[in-house]
CSV table of N, CA and C in Angstrom, one decimal:
chain,number,residue,atom,x,y,z
A,17,MET,N,0.5,-1.5,0.5
A,17,MET,CA,-0.2,0.0,0.1
A,17,MET,C,1.3,1.1,0.2
A,18,ALA,N,0.8,2.0,-0.7
A,18,ALA,CA,1.3,3.8,-0.9
A,18,ALA,C,1.1,4.6,-0.1
A,19,ASP,N,2.4,5.1,0.5
A,19,ASP,CA,2.6,5.9,1.5
A,19,ASP,C,1.3,7.6,1.5
A,20,GLU,N,0.3,7.9,2.1
A,20,GLU,CA,-0.8,8.4,1.8
A,20,GLU,C,-0.1,9.7,2.7
A,21,LYS,N,-0.1,11.1,1.8
A,21,LYS,CA,0.4,12.0,2.4
A,21,LYS,C,-0.3,12.9,2.6
A,22,LYS,N,0.3,14.3,3.6
A,22,LYS,CA,-0.9,14.4,4.8
A,22,LYS,C,-0.6,16.0,4.5
A,23,SER,N,-1.7,16.7,3.5
A,23,SER,CA,-1.8,17.7,3.0
A,23,SER,C,-1.4,19.2,4.6
A,24,LEU,N,-0.5,20.3,3.6
A,24,LEU,CA,-0.2,21.0,4.6
A,24,LEU,C,-2.2,21.7,5.0
A,25,ASP,N,-1.9,22.1,6.6
A,25,ASP,CA,-2.9,22.7,6.7
A,25,ASP,C,-3.1,24.6,5.9
A,26,ILE,N,-4.5,24.8,5.8
A,26,ILE,CA,-4.3,26.7,5.2
A,26,ILE,C,-3.3,27.6,5.4
A,27,ASP,N,-3.2,27.6,7.0
A,27,ASP,CA,-2.5,28.7,7.7
A,27,ASP,C,-0.9,28.5,7.8
A,28,GLU,N,-1.0,27.5,7.3
A,28,GLU,CA,0.8,26.7,7.0
A,28,GLU,C,1.4,26.9,6.0
A,29,GLN,N,0.4,27.0,4.8
A,29,GLN,CA,-0.1,27.1,3.3
A,29,GLN,C,0.6,28.0,3.6
A,30,ASN,N,-0.5,29.2,4.0
A,30,ASN,CA,-0.4,30.4,3.6
A,30,ASN,C,0.8,31.4,4.0
A,31,ASN,N,1.4,30.4,5.5
A,31,ASN,CA,2.2,30.8,5.8
A,31,ASN,C,3.9,30.9,4.7
A,32,ILE,N,4.0,29.9,4.4
A,32,ILE,CA,4.3,29.0,2.9
A,32,ILE,C,4.7,30.1,2.3
A,33,ALA,N,3.0,30.5,1.7
A,33,ALA,CA,2.9,31.2,1.2
A,33,ALA,C,3.5,32.8,0.2
A,34,GLU,N,3.1,33.5,2.0
A,34,GLU,CA,4.1,35.1,1.5
A,34,GLU,C,5.5,34.5,1.8
A,35,ALA,N,6.7,33.7,2.3
A,35,ALA,CA,6.8,33.7,2.1
A,35,ALA,C,8.6,33.5,0.9
A,36,VAL,N,7.4,33.1,0.2
A,36,VAL,CA,7.9,32.5,-1.7
A,36,VAL,C,7.8,34.1,-2.2
A,37,LEU,N,6.5,34.9,-1.6
A,37,LEU,CA,6.3,35.7,-2.7
A,37,LEU,C,7.2,37.4,-1.8
A,38,ARG,N,7.7,37.2,-1.0
A,38,ARG,CA,9.1,37.3,0.1
A,38,ARG,C,10.6,37.1,-0.9
A,39,ILE,N,10.5,35.7,-1.3
A,39,ILE,CA,11.8,35.5,-1.2
A,39,ILE,C,11.7,35.8,-3.8
A,40,VAL,N,10.5,35.9,-3.8
A,40,VAL,CA,10.7,36.0,-5.5
A,40,VAL,C,10.6,38.0,-5.5
A,41,ALA,N,9.8,38.6,-5.1
A,41,ALA,CA,9.8,39.4,-4.9
A,41,ALA,C,11.2,40.3,-4.9
A,42,GLY,N,12.1,39.5,-3.5
A,42,GLY,CA,14.1,40.1,-3.3
A,42,GLY,C,14.9,39.3,-4.8
A,43,TYR,N,13.8,39.5,-5.8
A,43,TYR,CA,15.0,38.8,-6.8
A,43,TYR,C,15.7,40.1,-7.1
A,44,PRO,N,16.8,40.1,-7.0
A,44,PRO,CA,17.6,41.8,-7.0
A,44,PRO,C,18.0,42.0,-9.2
A,45,ASP,N,17.9,41.1,-9.7
A,45,ASP,CA,17.8,41.3,-11.4
A,45,ASP,C,16.7,41.2,-12.5
A,46,PHE,N,15.6,41.3,-11.8
A,46,PHE,CA,14.1,42.1,-12.5
A,46,PHE,C,14.5,43.1,-13.3
A,47,PRO,N,13.7,43.0,-14.7
A,47,PRO,CA,14.1,43.9,-15.3
A,47,PRO,C,13.2,45.5,-14.5
A,48,SER,N,13.8,46.4,-14.8
A,48,SER,CA,13.5,47.7,-13.9
A,48,SER,C,12.1,47.9,-13.7
A,49,SER,N,11.4,47.8,-14.8
A,49,SER,CA,10.0,47.6,-15.1
A,49,SER,C,8.7,46.7,-14.4
A,50,ILE,N,10.2,46.1,-13.5
A,50,ILE,CA,9.3,45.5,-11.9
A,50,ILE,C,9.9,45.3,-10.7
A,51,THR,N,9.3,46.2,-10.6
A,51,THR,CA,9.1,46.6,-9.4
A,51,THR,C,8.3,45.5,-8.0
A,52,GLU,N,9.1,45.6,-6.5
A,52,GLU,CA,8.5,44.5,-6.1
A,52,GLU,C,7.1,45.1,-5.7
A,53,LYS,N,6.1,45.8,-5.9
A,53,LYS,CA,4.9,46.3,-5.8
A,53,LYS,C,3.8,45.2,-7.1
A,54,LYS,N,5.1,44.9,-8.2
A,54,LYS,CA,5.1,44.4,-9.7
A,54,LYS,C,4.8,42.8,-8.9
A,55,VAL,N,5.0,42.4,-7.8
A,55,VAL,CA,5.3,40.8,-8.0
A,55,VAL,C,4.2,40.7,-7.3
A,56,ARG,N,3.6,39.4,-7.2
A,56,ARG,CA,1.9,39.6,-6.4
A,56,ARG,C,1.1,38.7,-6.1
A,57,LEU,N,0.7,37.6,-5.7
A,57,LEU,CA,0.5,36.5,-5.5
A,57,LEU,C,-1.0,36.1,-5.5
A,58,ASP,N,-1.2,35.0,-6.3
A,58,ASP,CA,-2.2,34.2,-7.0
A,58,ASP,C,-2.6,35.1,-7.9
A,59,SER,N,-1.9,36.3,-9.2
A,59,SER,CA,-2.6,36.9,-10.2
A,59,SER,C,-1.2,37.4,-11.0
A,60,VAL,N,-1.3,38.3,-12.4
A,60,VAL,CA,-0.7,39.0,-12.8
A,60,VAL,C,-1.6,39.5,-14.1
A,61,ASP,N,-2.3,40.4,-13.4
A,61,ASP,CA,-3.4,41.4,-14.0
A,61,ASP,C,-2.9,42.5,-14.2
A,62,LYS,N,-1.5,43.7,-14.3
A,62,LYS,CA,-1.3,44.0,-15.0
A,62,LYS,C,-0.3,43.9,-16.5
A,63,ALA,N,-0.3,45.2,-16.7
A,63,ALA,CA,0.1,44.1,-18.6
A,63,ALA,C,2.0,43.8,-18.2
A,64,GLU,N,3.0,44.0,-17.4
A,64,GLU,CA,4.2,43.2,-16.6
A,64,GLU,C,4.2,43.3,-15.3
A,65,GLU,N,3.9,42.4,-15.2
A,65,GLU,CA,3.9,41.5,-13.6
A,65,GLU,C,4.3,40.5,-13.4
A,66,VAL,N,5.1,39.8,-12.2
A,66,VAL,CA,5.6,39.0,-12.0
A,66,VAL,C,4.4,38.2,-10.7
A,67,GLY,N,3.4,36.7,-11.2
A,67,GLY,CA,2.9,36.5,-9.7
A,67,GLY,C,3.2,34.9,-9.4
A,68,VAL,N,3.1,35.0,-8.7
A,68,VAL,CA,3.7,33.8,-7.4
A,68,VAL,C,2.0,32.9,-7.2
A,69,ILE,N,2.3,31.7,-7.3
A,69,ILE,CA,0.8,31.4,-7.8
A,69,ILE,C,0.7,29.7,-6.5
A,70,PRO,N,0.5,29.6,-5.8
A,70,PRO,CA,0.9,28.2,-5.4
A,70,PRO,C,-0.1,27.5,-5.8
A,71,THR,N,0.5,25.6,-6.5
A,71,THR,CA,-0.2,24.7,-6.8
A,71,THR,C,-1.0,23.4,-5.9
A,72,ALA,N,-1.4,22.7,-6.4
A,72,ALA,CA,-2.1,21.3,-5.5
A,72,ALA,C,-0.2,21.2,-4.9
A,73,GLY,N,-0.9,20.2,-4.3
A,73,GLY,CA,0.8,19.2,-3.7
A,73,GLY,C,1.3,20.2,-2.4
A,74,ALA,N,0.4,20.5,-1.4
A,74,ALA,CA,1.2,21.5,-0.6
A,74,ALA,C,1.0,19.9,0.3
A,75,VAL,N,2.3,19.1,0.9
A,75,VAL,CA,2.2,17.9,1.9
A,75,VAL,C,2.9,17.5,2.7
A,76,ILE,N,3.3,17.0,4.3
A,76,ILE,CA,4.0,16.4,4.4
A,76,ILE,C,4.9,15.7,4.1
A,77,ILE,N,5.6,15.3,4.3
A,77,ILE,CA,6.7,14.4,3.3
A,77,ILE,C,7.6,13.3,4.1
A,78,LYS,N,7.8,14.1,5.2
A,78,LYS,CA,8.8,13.3,6.6
A,78,LYS,C,8.0,14.0,7.6
A,79,GLN,N,7.8,12.5,8.7
A,79,GLN,CA,7.0,12.9,10.2
A,79,GLN,C,7.4,12.3,10.9
A,80,TYR,N,8.7,13.3,11.9
A,80,TYR,CA,8.7,12.8,13.4
A,80,TYR,C,8.1,12.5,14.4
A,81,ILE,N,8.7,12.0,15.2
A,81,ILE,CA,8.1,11.4,16.5
A,81,ILE,C,7.9,12.5,17.1
A,82,SER,N,8.8,13.3,17.1
A,82,SER,CA,8.4,15.2,18.0
A,82,SER,C,8.0,15.6,17.4
A,83,GLY,N,6.8,15.3,16.3
A,83,GLY,CA,6.5,16.6,15.9
A,83,GLY,C,6.1,17.4,14.9
A,84,SER,N,7.5,17.2,14.7
A,84,SER,CA,8.5,18.4,13.5
A,84,SER,C,8.0,17.2,12.4
A,85,PHE,N,8.2,18.3,11.4
A,85,PHE,CA,8.3,17.6,9.8
A,85,PHE,C,8.9,18.2,8.4
A,86,GLU,N,9.2,17.5,7.6
A,86,GLU,CA,9.5,17.9,6.4
A,86,GLU,C,8.6,18.4,5.1
A,87,ALA,N,8.8,19.3,5.0
A,87,ALA,CA,7.2,19.5,3.9
A,87,ALA,C,7.8,19.9,1.9
A,88,GLN,N,6.8,19.5,1.6
A,88,GLN,CA,7.1,19.9,-0.1
A,88,GLN,C,5.9,21.2,-0.6
A,89,PHE,N,6.2,22.2,-1.1
A,89,PHE,CA,5.2,23.3,-1.6
A,89,PHE,C,5.9,23.7,-2.7
A,90,PRO,N,4.5,23.1,-3.6
A,90,PRO,CA,4.8,23.7,-5.3
A,90,PRO,C,4.3,24.7,-5.3
A,91,PHE,N,5.1,25.4,-6.5
A,91,PHE,CA,4.5,27.0,-7.1
A,91,PHE,C,4.9,27.3,-7.8
A,92,VAL,N,3.6,28.1,-9.3
A,92,VAL,CA,4.3,28.6,-10.4
A,92,VAL,C,4.7,29.8,-9.8
A,93,VAL,N,5.9,30.5,-11.0
A,93,VAL,CA,5.8,31.6,-11.3
A,93,VAL,C,5.6,32.4,-12.9
A,94,CYS,N,5.0,32.8,-12.6
A,94,CYS,CA,4.2,33.6,-13.6
A,94,CYS,C,4.9,34.3,-14.1
A,95,TYR,N,5.1,35.3,-15.5
A,95,TYR,CA,5.7,36.4,-16.5
A,95,TYR,C,4.2,36.9,-17.2
A,96,LYS,N,4.0,37.9,-16.8
A,96,LYS,CA,2.8,38.3,-17.6
A,96,LYS,C,4.1,40.2,-18.3
A,97,CYS,N,4.0,40.0,-19.7
A,97,CYS,CA,4.6,40.8,-20.1
A,97,CYS,C,4.9,41.1,-21.6
A,98,ASN,N,4.8,41.3,-22.8
A,98,ASN,CA,4.3,41.9,-24.2
A,98,ASN,C,5.8,41.6,-25.2
A,99,PRO,N,6.6,40.4,-25.4
A,99,PRO,CA,7.4,40.5,-26.2
A,99,PRO,C,7.0,40.8,-27.5
A,100,THR,N,8.2,41.3,-28.5
A,100,THR,CA,7.6,41.9,-29.5
A,100,THR,C,8.3,41.1,-30.9
A,101,THR,N,9.5,40.2,-30.2
A,101,THR,CA,10.5,40.2,-31.2
A,101,THR,C,11.2,38.7,-30.2
A,102,ASN,N,11.3,37.5,-31.4
A,102,ASN,CA,11.9,36.3,-30.9
A,102,ASN,C,12.9,36.8,-30.0
A,103,GLN,N,13.8,37.7,-30.4
A,103,GLN,CA,14.9,37.9,-29.2
A,103,GLN,C,13.9,38.4,-28.1
A,104,ALA,N,12.9,38.8,-28.0
A,104,ALA,CA,12.4,40.0,-26.8
A,104,ALA,C,12.1,38.8,-25.7
A,105,VAL,N,10.8,37.2,-27.2
A,105,VAL,CA,11.4,36.4,-25.7
A,105,VAL,C,11.9,35.8,-25.4
A,106,ILE,N,13.2,35.2,-26.2
A,106,ILE,CA,13.8,34.3,-25.4
A,106,ILE,C,14.5,35.4,-24.4
A,107,GLU,N,15.0,36.9,-24.3
A,107,GLU,CA,15.2,37.7,-23.2
A,107,GLU,C,13.7,37.5,-22.2
A,108,LYS,N,11.9,37.8,-22.2
A,108,LYS,CA,11.5,37.4,-21.3
A,108,LYS,C,11.7,36.3,-20.5
A,109,ARG,N,12.0,34.8,-21.5
A,109,ARG,CA,11.8,33.3,-20.8
A,109,ARG,C,12.7,33.6,-19.9
A,110,LYS,N,14.4,34.5,-20.2
A,110,LYS,CA,15.5,34.0,-19.4
A,110,LYS,C,15.2,35.2,-18.0
A,111,VAL,N,14.2,35.7,-18.1
A,111,VAL,CA,14.1,36.4,-16.5
A,111,VAL,C,13.3,35.1,-15.4
A,112,LEU,N,12.7,34.4,-15.9
A,112,LEU,CA,12.0,33.7,-15.2
A,112,LEU,C,13.5,32.3,-14.9
A,113,GLU,N,13.8,32.0,-15.8
A,113,GLU,CA,14.5,30.6,-15.5
A,113,GLU,C,16.1,31.3,-14.6
A,114,ASN,N,16.6,32.5,-14.9
A,114,ASN,CA,17.3,33.5,-14.2
A,114,ASN,C,17.1,33.7,-12.6
A,115,LEU,N,15.7,33.7,-12.5
A,115,LEU,CA,15.3,34.0,-11.1
A,115,LEU,C,15.7,32.2,-10.3
A,116,CYS,N,15.0,31.8,-11.2
A,116,CYS,CA,14.2,29.9,-10.8
A,116,CYS,C,15.9,29.8,-10.5
A,117,LYS,N,17.3,30.3,-11.4
A,117,LYS,CA,18.2,29.5,-10.6
A,117,LYS,C,18.7,30.6,-9.4
A,118,TRP,N,18.8,31.4,-9.5
A,118,TRP,CA,18.9,32.6,-8.1
A,118,TRP,C,18.5,31.4,-6.5
A,119,MET,N,17.3,31.2,-6.9
A,119,MET,CA,16.5,30.7,-5.9
A,119,MET,C,17.2,29.8,-5.3
A,120,GLN,N,17.4,28.8,-6.9
A,120,GLN,CA,18.1,27.6,-6.0
A,120,GLN,C,19.7,27.8,-5.5
A,121,ASP,N,20.6,29.2,-6.3
A,121,ASP,CA,21.5,28.7,-5.1
A,121,ASP,C,21.7,30.1,-4.0
A,122,MET,N,20.4,30.8,-4.2
A,122,MET,CA,20.2,31.4,-2.8
A,122,MET,C,21.0,30.9,-1.5
A,123,GLU,N,21.4,32.0,-0.6
A,123,GLU,CA,21.4,31.1,1.0
A,123,GLU,C,20.6,31.8,1.6
A,124,TYR,N,19.8,30.8,1.9
A,124,TYR,CA,18.4,31.3,2.1
A,124,TYR,C,18.0,32.0,3.1
A,125,PRO,N,17.0,32.7,3.1
A,125,PRO,CA,16.4,33.2,4.3
A,125,PRO,C,16.4,33.0,6.1
A,126,THR,N,15.5,33.1,6.6
A,126,THR,CA,15.0,32.8,7.6
A,126,THR,C,13.8,32.7,8.2
A,127,LEU,N,13.1,31.6,8.3
A,127,LEU,CA,11.3,31.9,8.1
A,127,LEU,C,11.4,31.2,9.5
A,128,SER,N,9.7,32.3,10.0
A,128,SER,CA,9.2,32.4,11.4
A,128,SER,C,8.7,30.4,12.0
A,129,ASP,N,8.7,31.0,12.9
A,129,ASP,CA,8.2,29.5,13.6
A,129,ASP,C,9.3,28.0,13.5
A,130,GLY,N,10.2,28.3,13.6
A,130,GLY,CA,10.6,27.0,13.4
A,130,GLY,C,11.2,26.8,12.4
A,131,ARG,N,11.2,27.5,11.0
A,131,ARG,CA,10.6,26.6,10.3
A,131,ARG,C,11.8,26.9,9.0
A,132,LYS,N,12.7,25.7,8.0
A,132,LYS,CA,13.9,26.3,7.7
A,132,LYS,C,13.9,26.4,6.3
A,133,ILE,N,13.7,26.5,5.4
A,133,ILE,CA,14.1,26.1,3.7
A,133,ILE,C,15.1,25.3,3.5
A,134,LEU,N,15.2,23.5,3.4
A,134,LEU,CA,16.0,23.3,2.5
A,134,LEU,C,16.9,22.7,1.5
A,135,GLN,N,15.6,23.2,0.9
A,135,GLN,CA,15.5,23.1,-1.4
A,135,GLN,C,14.5,24.2,-1.7
A,136,ILE,N,14.8,25.2,-2.4
A,136,ILE,CA,13.7,25.6,-4.1
A,136,ILE,C,14.7,24.8,-5.1
A,137,GLU,N,13.7,23.9,-6.2
A,137,GLU,CA,13.9,23.9,-7.3
A,137,GLU,C,13.1,23.7,-8.3
A,138,GLN,N,13.9,23.8,-9.2
A,138,GLN,CA,12.7,24.2,-10.9
A,138,GLN,C,12.2,22.9,-10.7
A,139,THR,N,11.2,23.0,-11.6
A,139,THR,CA,10.7,21.2,-12.1
A,139,THR,C,9.7,21.3,-12.7
A,140,THR,N,9.8,22.4,-13.3
A,140,THR,CA,9.4,22.3,-15.4
A,140,THR,C,9.9,23.7,-15.8
A,141,ASN,N,9.9,23.4,-17.2
A,141,ASN,CA,10.7,24.5,-18.0
A,141,ASN,C,10.0,26.3,-18.4
A,142,VAL,N,10.5,26.8,-18.6
A,142,VAL,CA,9.9,27.6,-18.6
A,142,VAL,C,8.9,27.6,-20.2
A,143,VAL,N,7.6,28.2,-20.0
A,143,VAL,CA,7.0,27.7,-21.2
A,143,VAL,C,5.4,28.9,-21.3
A,144,LYS,N,5.6,29.4,-22.6
A,144,LYS,CA,4.2,30.3,-22.2
A,144,LYS,C,3.0,29.4,-22.3
A,145,THR,N,2.3,30.4,-21.0
A,145,THR,CA,0.9,29.0,-20.9
A,145,THR,C,0.1,30.2,-22.0
A,146,GLY,N,0.3,31.1,-22.7
A,146,GLY,CA,-1.0,32.1,-23.7
A,146,GLY,C,-0.8,33.5,-23.2
A,147,GLU,N,-1.8,34.4,-23.6
A,147,GLU,CA,-2.3,35.3,-24.0
A,147,GLU,C,-3.0,36.0,-23.8
A,148,ASP,N,-3.2,37.0,-22.5
A,148,ASP,CA,-4.7,37.5,-22.4
A,148,ASP,C,-5.3,38.3,-23.8
A,149,GLU,N,-5.9,39.4,-23.3
A,149,GLU,CA,-7.4,39.7,-24.4
A,149,GLU,C,-6.2,41.0,-25.5
A,150,SER,N,-5.3,41.6,-24.3
A,150,SER,CA,-4.4,42.6,-25.0
A,150,SER,C,-3.3,42.0,-25.5
A,151,GLY,N,-3.4,40.8,-25.8
A,151,GLY,CA,-1.9,40.8,-26.4
A,151,GLY,C,-0.9,39.9,-25.6
A,152,ALA,N,-0.7,40.2,-24.5
A,152,ALA,CA,0.5,40.2,-23.9
A,152,ALA,C,0.3,38.7,-23.2
A,153,SER,N,1.6,38.0,-22.9
A,153,SER,CA,1.7,37.0,-23.2
A,153,SER,C,2.6,36.8,-21.5
A,154,ILE,N,1.9,35.4,-20.9
A,154,ILE,CA,2.5,34.8,-19.6
A,154,ILE,C,2.9,33.4,-19.8
A,155,PHE,N,4.2,33.4,-19.5
A,155,PHE,CA,5.2,32.6,-19.1
A,155,PHE,C,4.7,32.6,-18.3
A,156,GLN,N,5.5,30.9,-17.9
A,156,GLN,CA,5.4,30.4,-16.5
A,156,GLN,C,6.1,29.2,-16.5
A,157,CYS,N,7.2,29.1,-14.9
A,157,CYS,CA,8.0,27.8,-14.8
A,157,CYS,C,7.5,27.2,-13.1
A,158,GLY,N,7.6,26.2,-12.8
A,158,GLY,CA,6.7,25.5,-11.8
A,158,GLY,C,8.3,25.4,-10.9
A,159,CYS,N,7.7,25.1,-9.7
A,159,CYS,CA,9.2,25.2,-8.3
A,159,CYS,C,8.5,24.9,-7.9
A,160,ARG,N,9.1,24.3,-6.6
A,160,ARG,CA,8.9,23.7,-5.6
A,160,ARG,C,10.0,24.2,-4.2
A,161,LEU,N,9.6,23.7,-3.1
A,161,LEU,CA,10.3,24.4,-2.0
A,161,LEU,C,10.1,23.4,-1.3
A,162,LYS,N,11.4,23.4,-0.3
A,162,LYS,CA,11.1,22.1,0.2
A,162,LYS,C,11.5,22.3,1.8
A,163,TYR,N,11.0,22.1,2.8
A,163,TYR,CA,11.2,23.0,4.3
A,163,TYR,C,11.1,22.5,5.3
A,164,PHE,N,11.9,22.3,6.7
A,164,PHE,CA,11.3,21.8,7.7
A,164,PHE,C,11.1,22.9,9.0
A,165,LYS,N,10.4,22.3,9.9
A,165,LYS,CA,9.5,22.8,10.7
A,165,LYS,C,9.6,22.2,12.2
A,166,LYS,N,10.4,22.5,12.7
A,166,LYS,CA,10.4,22.2,13.8
A,166,LYS,C,9.4,22.5,15.5
A,167,ARG,N,9.4,22.1,15.3
A,167,ARG,CA,7.4,21.4,16.4
A,167,ARG,C,8.3,22.3,17.4
A,168,SER,N,6.6,22.7,17.9
A,168,SER,CA,7.4,24.4,19.0
A,168,SER,C,7.2,23.8,20.3
């Protein structure tokens, strides 16, 4: 019988989503048009904006007798922009690729309540997922944050 993983509760998911948002907003090499105010949780509404969108699969992957656990939190990072040439498309895709490399290699920040990031990894290639009614492109890539939470 396969191990059934326990889903993270909503409060835990919200806490980690906010942490991921702060990490993405702290990326130092966004184009100058992407300011911290243009990095949003759960949306990409404006003409040029980055969105952090949690996806299904936030689960405890290892539970300790002490009550501490390791968990994974999957999310996608979306980049809405308006490239007008093939070279511009390549450059916009590289924004997300470089963001993911930075998150994988960065010194992870301290989180609250005994949480410690173990790893952030890119899980999918950067792909164009569509266009909005104005013709702006939406690129996205999948990521996963793994972390440890010490029982308090």
